[in-house]
PDB file of C-alpha atoms in Angstrom:
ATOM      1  CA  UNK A   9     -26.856 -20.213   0.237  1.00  0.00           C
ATOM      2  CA  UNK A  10     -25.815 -20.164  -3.114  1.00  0.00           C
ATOM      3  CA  UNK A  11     -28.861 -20.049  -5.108  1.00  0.00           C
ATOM      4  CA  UNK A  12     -26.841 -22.380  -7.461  1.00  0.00           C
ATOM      5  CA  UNK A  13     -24.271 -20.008  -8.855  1.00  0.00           C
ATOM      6  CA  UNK A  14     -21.246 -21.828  -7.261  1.00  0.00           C
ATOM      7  CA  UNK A  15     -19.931 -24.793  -8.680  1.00  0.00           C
ATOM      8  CA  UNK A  16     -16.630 -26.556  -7.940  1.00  0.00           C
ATOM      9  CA  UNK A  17     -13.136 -24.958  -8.548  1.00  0.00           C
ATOM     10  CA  UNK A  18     -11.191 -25.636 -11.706  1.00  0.00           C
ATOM     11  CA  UNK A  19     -15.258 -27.364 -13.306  1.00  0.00           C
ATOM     12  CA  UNK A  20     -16.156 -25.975 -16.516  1.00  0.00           C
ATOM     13  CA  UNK A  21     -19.284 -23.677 -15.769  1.00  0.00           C
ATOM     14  CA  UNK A  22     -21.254 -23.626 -19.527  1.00  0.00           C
ATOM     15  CA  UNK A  23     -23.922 -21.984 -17.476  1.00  0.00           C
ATOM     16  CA  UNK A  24     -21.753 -19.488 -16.121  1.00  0.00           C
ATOM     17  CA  UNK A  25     -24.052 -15.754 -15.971  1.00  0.00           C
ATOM     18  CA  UNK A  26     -23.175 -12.980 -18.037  1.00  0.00           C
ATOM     19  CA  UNK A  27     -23.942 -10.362 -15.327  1.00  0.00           C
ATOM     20  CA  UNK A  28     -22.655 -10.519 -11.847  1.00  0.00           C
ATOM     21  CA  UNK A  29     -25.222 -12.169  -9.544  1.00  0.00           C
ATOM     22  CA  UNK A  30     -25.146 -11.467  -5.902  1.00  0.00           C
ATOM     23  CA  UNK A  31     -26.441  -9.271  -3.042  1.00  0.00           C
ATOM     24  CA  UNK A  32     -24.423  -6.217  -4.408  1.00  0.00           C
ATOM     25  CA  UNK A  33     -23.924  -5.125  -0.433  1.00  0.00           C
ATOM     26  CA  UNK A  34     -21.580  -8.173   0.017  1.00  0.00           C
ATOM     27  CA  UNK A  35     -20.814  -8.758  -3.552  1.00  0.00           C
ATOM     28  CA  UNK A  36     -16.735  -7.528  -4.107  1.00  0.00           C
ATOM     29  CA  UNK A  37     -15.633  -4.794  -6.333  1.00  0.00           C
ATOM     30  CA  UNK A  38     -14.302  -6.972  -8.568  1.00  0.00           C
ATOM     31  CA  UNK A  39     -17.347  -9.163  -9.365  1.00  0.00           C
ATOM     32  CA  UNK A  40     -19.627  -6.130  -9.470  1.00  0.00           C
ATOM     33  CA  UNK A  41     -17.400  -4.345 -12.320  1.00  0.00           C
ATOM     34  CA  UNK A  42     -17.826  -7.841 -14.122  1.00  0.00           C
ATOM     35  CA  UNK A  43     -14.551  -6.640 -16.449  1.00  0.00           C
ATOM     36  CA  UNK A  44     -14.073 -10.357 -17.564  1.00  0.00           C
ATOM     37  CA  UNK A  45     -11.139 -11.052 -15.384  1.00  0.00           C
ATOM     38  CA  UNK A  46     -11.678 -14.236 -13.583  1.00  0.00           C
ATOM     39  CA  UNK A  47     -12.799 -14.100 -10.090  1.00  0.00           C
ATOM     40  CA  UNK A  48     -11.260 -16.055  -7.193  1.00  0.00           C
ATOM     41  CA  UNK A  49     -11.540 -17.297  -3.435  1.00  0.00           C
ATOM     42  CA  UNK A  50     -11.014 -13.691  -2.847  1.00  0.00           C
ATOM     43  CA  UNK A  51     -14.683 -13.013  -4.002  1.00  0.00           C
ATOM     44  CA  UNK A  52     -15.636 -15.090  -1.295  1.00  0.00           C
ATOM     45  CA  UNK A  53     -13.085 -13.721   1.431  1.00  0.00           C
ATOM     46  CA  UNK A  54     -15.393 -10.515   0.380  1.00  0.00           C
ATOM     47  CA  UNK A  55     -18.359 -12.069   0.863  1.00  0.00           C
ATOM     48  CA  UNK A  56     -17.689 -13.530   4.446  1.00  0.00           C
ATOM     49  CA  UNK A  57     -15.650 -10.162   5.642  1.00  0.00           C
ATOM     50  CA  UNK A  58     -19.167  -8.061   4.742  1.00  0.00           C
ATOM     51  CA  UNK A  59     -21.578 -10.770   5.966  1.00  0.00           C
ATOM     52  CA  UNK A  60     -19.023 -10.590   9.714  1.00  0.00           C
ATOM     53  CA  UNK A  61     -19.296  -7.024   9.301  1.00  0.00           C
ATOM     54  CA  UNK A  62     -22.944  -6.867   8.878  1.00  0.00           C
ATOM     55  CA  UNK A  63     -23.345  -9.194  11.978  1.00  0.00           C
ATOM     56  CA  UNK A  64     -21.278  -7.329  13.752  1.00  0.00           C
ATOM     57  CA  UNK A  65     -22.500  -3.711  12.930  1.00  0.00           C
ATOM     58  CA  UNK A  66     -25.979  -4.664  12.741  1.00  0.00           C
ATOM     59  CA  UNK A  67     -26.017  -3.059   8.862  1.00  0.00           C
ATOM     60  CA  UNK A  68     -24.467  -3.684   5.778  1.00  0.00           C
ATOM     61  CA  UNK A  69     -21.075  -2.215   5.012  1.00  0.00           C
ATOM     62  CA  UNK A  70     -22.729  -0.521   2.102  1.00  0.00           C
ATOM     63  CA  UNK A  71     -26.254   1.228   1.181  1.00  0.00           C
ATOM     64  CA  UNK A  72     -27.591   2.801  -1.421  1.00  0.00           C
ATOM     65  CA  UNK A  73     -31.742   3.596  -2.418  1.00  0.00           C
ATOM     66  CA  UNK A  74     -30.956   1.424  -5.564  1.00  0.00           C
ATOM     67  CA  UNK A  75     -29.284  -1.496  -6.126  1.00  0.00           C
ATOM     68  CA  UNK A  76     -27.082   0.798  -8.657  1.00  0.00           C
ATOM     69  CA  UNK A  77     -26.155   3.227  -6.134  1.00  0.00           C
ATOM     70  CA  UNK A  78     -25.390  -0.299  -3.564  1.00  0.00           C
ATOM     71  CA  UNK A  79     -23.031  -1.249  -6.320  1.00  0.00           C
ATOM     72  CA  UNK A  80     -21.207   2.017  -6.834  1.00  0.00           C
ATOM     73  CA  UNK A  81     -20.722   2.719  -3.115  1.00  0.00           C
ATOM     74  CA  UNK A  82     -18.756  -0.707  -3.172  1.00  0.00           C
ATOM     75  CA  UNK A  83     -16.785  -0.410  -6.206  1.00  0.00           C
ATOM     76  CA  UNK A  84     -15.754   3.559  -5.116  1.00  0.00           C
ATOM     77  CA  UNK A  85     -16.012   4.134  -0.850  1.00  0.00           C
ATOM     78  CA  UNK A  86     -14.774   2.712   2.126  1.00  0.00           C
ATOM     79  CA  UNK A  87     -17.550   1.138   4.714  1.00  0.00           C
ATOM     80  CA  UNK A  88     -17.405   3.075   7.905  1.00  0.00           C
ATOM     81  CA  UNK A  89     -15.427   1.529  10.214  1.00  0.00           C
ATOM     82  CA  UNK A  90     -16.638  -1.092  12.484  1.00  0.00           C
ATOM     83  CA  UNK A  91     -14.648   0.939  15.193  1.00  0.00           C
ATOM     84  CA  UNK A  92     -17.194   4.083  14.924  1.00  0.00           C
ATOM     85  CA  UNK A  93     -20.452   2.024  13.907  1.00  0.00           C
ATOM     86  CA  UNK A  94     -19.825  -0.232  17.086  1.00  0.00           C
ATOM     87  CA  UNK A  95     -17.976   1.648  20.180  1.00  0.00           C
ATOM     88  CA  UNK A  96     -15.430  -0.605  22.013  1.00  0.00           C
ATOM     89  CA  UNK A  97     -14.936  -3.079  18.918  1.00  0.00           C
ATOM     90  CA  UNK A  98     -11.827  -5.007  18.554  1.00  0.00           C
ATOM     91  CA  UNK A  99      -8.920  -3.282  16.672  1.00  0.00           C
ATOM     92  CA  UNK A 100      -7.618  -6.778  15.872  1.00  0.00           C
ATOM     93  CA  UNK A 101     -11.484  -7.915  14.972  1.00  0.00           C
ATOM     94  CA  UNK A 102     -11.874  -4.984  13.056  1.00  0.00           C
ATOM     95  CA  UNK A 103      -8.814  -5.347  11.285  1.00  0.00           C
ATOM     96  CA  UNK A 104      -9.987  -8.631   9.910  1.00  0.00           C
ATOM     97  CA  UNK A 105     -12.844  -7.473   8.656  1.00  0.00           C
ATOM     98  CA  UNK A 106     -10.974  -5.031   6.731  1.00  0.00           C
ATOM     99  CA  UNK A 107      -8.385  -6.670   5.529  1.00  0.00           C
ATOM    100  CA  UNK A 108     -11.170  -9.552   4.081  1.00  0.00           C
ATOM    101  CA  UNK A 109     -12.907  -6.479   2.323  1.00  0.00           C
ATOM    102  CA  UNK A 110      -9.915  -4.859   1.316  1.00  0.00           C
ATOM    103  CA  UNK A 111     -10.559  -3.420  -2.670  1.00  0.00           C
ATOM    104  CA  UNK A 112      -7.512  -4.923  -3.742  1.00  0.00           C
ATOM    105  CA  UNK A 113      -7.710  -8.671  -4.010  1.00  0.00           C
ATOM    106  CA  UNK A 114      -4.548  -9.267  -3.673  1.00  0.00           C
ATOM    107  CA  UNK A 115      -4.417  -7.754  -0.364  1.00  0.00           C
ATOM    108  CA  UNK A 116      -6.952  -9.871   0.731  1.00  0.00           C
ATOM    109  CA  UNK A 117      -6.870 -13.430   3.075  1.00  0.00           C
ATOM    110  CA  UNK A 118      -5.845 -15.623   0.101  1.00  0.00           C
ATOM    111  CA  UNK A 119      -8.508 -18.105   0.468  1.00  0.00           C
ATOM    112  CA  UNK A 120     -11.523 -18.330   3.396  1.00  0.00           C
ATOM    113  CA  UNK A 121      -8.838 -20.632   4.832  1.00  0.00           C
ATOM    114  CA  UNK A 122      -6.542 -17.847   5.942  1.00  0.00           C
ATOM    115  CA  UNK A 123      -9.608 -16.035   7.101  1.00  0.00           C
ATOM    116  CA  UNK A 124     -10.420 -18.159   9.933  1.00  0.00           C
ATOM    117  CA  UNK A 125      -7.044 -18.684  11.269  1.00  0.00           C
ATOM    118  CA  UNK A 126      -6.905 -15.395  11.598  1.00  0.00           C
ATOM    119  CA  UNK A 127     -10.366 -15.167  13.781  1.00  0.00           C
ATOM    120  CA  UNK A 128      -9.360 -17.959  15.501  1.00  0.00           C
ATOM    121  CA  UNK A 129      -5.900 -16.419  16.315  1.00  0.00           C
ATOM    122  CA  UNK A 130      -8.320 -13.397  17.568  1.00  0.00           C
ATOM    123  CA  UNK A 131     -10.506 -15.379  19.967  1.00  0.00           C
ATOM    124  CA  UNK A 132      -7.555 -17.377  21.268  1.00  0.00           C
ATOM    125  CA  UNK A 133      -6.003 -13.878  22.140  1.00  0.00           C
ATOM    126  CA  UNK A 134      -3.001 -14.752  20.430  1.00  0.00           C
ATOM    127  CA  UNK A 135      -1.714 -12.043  17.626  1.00  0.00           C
ATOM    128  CA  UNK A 136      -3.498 -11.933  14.245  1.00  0.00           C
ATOM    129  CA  UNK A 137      -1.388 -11.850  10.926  1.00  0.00           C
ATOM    130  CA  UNK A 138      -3.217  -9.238   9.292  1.00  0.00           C
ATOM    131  CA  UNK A 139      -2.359  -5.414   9.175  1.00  0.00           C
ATOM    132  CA  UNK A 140      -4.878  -2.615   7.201  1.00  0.00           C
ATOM    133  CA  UNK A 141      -3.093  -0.687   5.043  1.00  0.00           C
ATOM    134  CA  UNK A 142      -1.189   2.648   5.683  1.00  0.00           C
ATOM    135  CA  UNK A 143      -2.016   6.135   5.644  1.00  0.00           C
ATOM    136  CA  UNK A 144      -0.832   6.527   2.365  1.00  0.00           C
ATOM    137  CA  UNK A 145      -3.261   4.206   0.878  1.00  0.00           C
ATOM    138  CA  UNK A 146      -6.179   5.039   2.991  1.00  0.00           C
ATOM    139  CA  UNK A 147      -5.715   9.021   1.891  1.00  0.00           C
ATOM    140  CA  UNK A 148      -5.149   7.986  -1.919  1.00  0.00           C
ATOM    141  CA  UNK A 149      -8.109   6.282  -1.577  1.00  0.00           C
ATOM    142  CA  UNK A 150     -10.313   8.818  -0.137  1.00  0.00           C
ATOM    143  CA  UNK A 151      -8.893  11.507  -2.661  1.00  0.00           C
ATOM    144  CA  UNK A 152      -9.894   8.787  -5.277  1.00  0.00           C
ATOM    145  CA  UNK A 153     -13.192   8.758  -3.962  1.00  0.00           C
ATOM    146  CA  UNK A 154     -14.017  12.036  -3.308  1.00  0.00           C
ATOM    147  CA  UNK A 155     -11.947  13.718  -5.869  1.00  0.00           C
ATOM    148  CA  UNK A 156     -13.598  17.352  -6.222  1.00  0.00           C
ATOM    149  CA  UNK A 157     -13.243  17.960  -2.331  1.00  0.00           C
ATOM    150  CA  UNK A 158      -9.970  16.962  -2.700  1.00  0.00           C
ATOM    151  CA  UNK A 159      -9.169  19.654  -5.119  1.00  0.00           C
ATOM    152  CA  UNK A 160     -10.381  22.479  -3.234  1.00  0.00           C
ATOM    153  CA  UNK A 161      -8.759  21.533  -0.072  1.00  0.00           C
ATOM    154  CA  UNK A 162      -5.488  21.025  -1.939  1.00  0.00           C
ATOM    155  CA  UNK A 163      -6.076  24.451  -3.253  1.00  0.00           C
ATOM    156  CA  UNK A 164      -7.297  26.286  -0.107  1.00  0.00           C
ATOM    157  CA  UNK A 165      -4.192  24.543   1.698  1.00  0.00           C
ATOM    158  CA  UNK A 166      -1.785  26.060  -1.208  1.00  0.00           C
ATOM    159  CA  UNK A 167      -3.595  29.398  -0.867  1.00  0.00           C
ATOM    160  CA  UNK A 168      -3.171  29.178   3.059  1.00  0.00           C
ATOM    161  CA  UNK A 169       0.619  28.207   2.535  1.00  0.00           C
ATOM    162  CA  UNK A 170       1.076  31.037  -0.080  1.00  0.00           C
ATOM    163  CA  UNK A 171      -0.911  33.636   2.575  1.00  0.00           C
ATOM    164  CA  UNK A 172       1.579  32.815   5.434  1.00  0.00           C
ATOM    165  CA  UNK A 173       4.305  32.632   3.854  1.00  0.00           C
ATOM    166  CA  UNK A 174       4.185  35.852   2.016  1.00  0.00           C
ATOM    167  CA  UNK A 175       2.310  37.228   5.771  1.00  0.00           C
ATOM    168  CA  UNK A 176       6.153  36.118   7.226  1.00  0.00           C
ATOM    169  CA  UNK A 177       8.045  37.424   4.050  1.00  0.00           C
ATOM    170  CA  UNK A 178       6.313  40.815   4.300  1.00  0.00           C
ATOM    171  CA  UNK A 179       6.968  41.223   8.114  1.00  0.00           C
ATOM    172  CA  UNK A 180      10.652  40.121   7.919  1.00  0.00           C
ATOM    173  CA  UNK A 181      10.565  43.118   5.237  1.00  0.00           C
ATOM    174  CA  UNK A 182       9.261  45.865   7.476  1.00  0.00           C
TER     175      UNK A 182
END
């Protein structure tokens, strides 16, 4: 349903709203933060990778007691992963679903289009096109995210480092 707030691509909207409307659970980062950029079919991608997560884990990817906390949990965390919320998923199911919520639009299926090859790809049993992003990305964003316990590990690993090394430096010694 879209409560009519959609209205054909490339159509002047003169009733376009001035704050994001949406469910913000399966609204995307982008259209939450409302920074005056102009959203795209990626919004939507968004929208149809939570709503298939939500079916699929039996919860939306994102909670919070207020709709302001709901909002910030999308703009700043991961969801869980379908893979630990539902035993025995899919890694190629799963992997759609994140690539369609990925926070970066333009790592996103391009249009809904793209979307549905790729589940269709799935249920056929044939290879999907989409890979999740690295290890790299996935840590930068969790540092991002959770920036304070990132600090102190990074410390308490340097301190560790420092402690072993001068442990090995000081037995060499004697």
């Amino acid at each position: 349903l879209d409560f009519g707030i959609a209205h054909e691509s490339g159509e002047p909207d003169d009733h376009a709203p001035t704050v994001p409307m949406g469910t913000p659970a399966f609204m995307a980062p982008e259209q939450i933060r409302n920074d005056g950029r102009a959203l795209d079919h990626r919004v939507d991608v968004w929208g149809l990778g939570a709503t298939l997560y939500a079916v699929l884990a039996e919860q939306a990817p994102f909670y919070g007691a207020t709709r302001a906390e709901t909002k910030e949990k999308v703009v700043n965390e991961e969801p869980l992963r379908l893979g630990l919320v539902v035993p025995g998923m899919s890694e190629d199911l799963e992997t759609i679903v994140a690539v369609a919520m990925d926070k970066r639009p333009e790592h996103r299926y391009p249009d809904a289009r793209a979307l549905a090859d790729d589940l269709g790809r799935w249920r056929r049993g044939e290879p999907i096109r989409a890979r999740v992003a690295g290890p790299v990305y996935r840590a930068a964003t969790w540092m991002k995210t959770r920036r304070a316990l990132a600090l102190v590990l990074g410390l308490t690993t340097v301190v560790a480092a420092a402690a072993v090394v001068g442990s090995l430096w000081l037995r060499h010694r004697a």
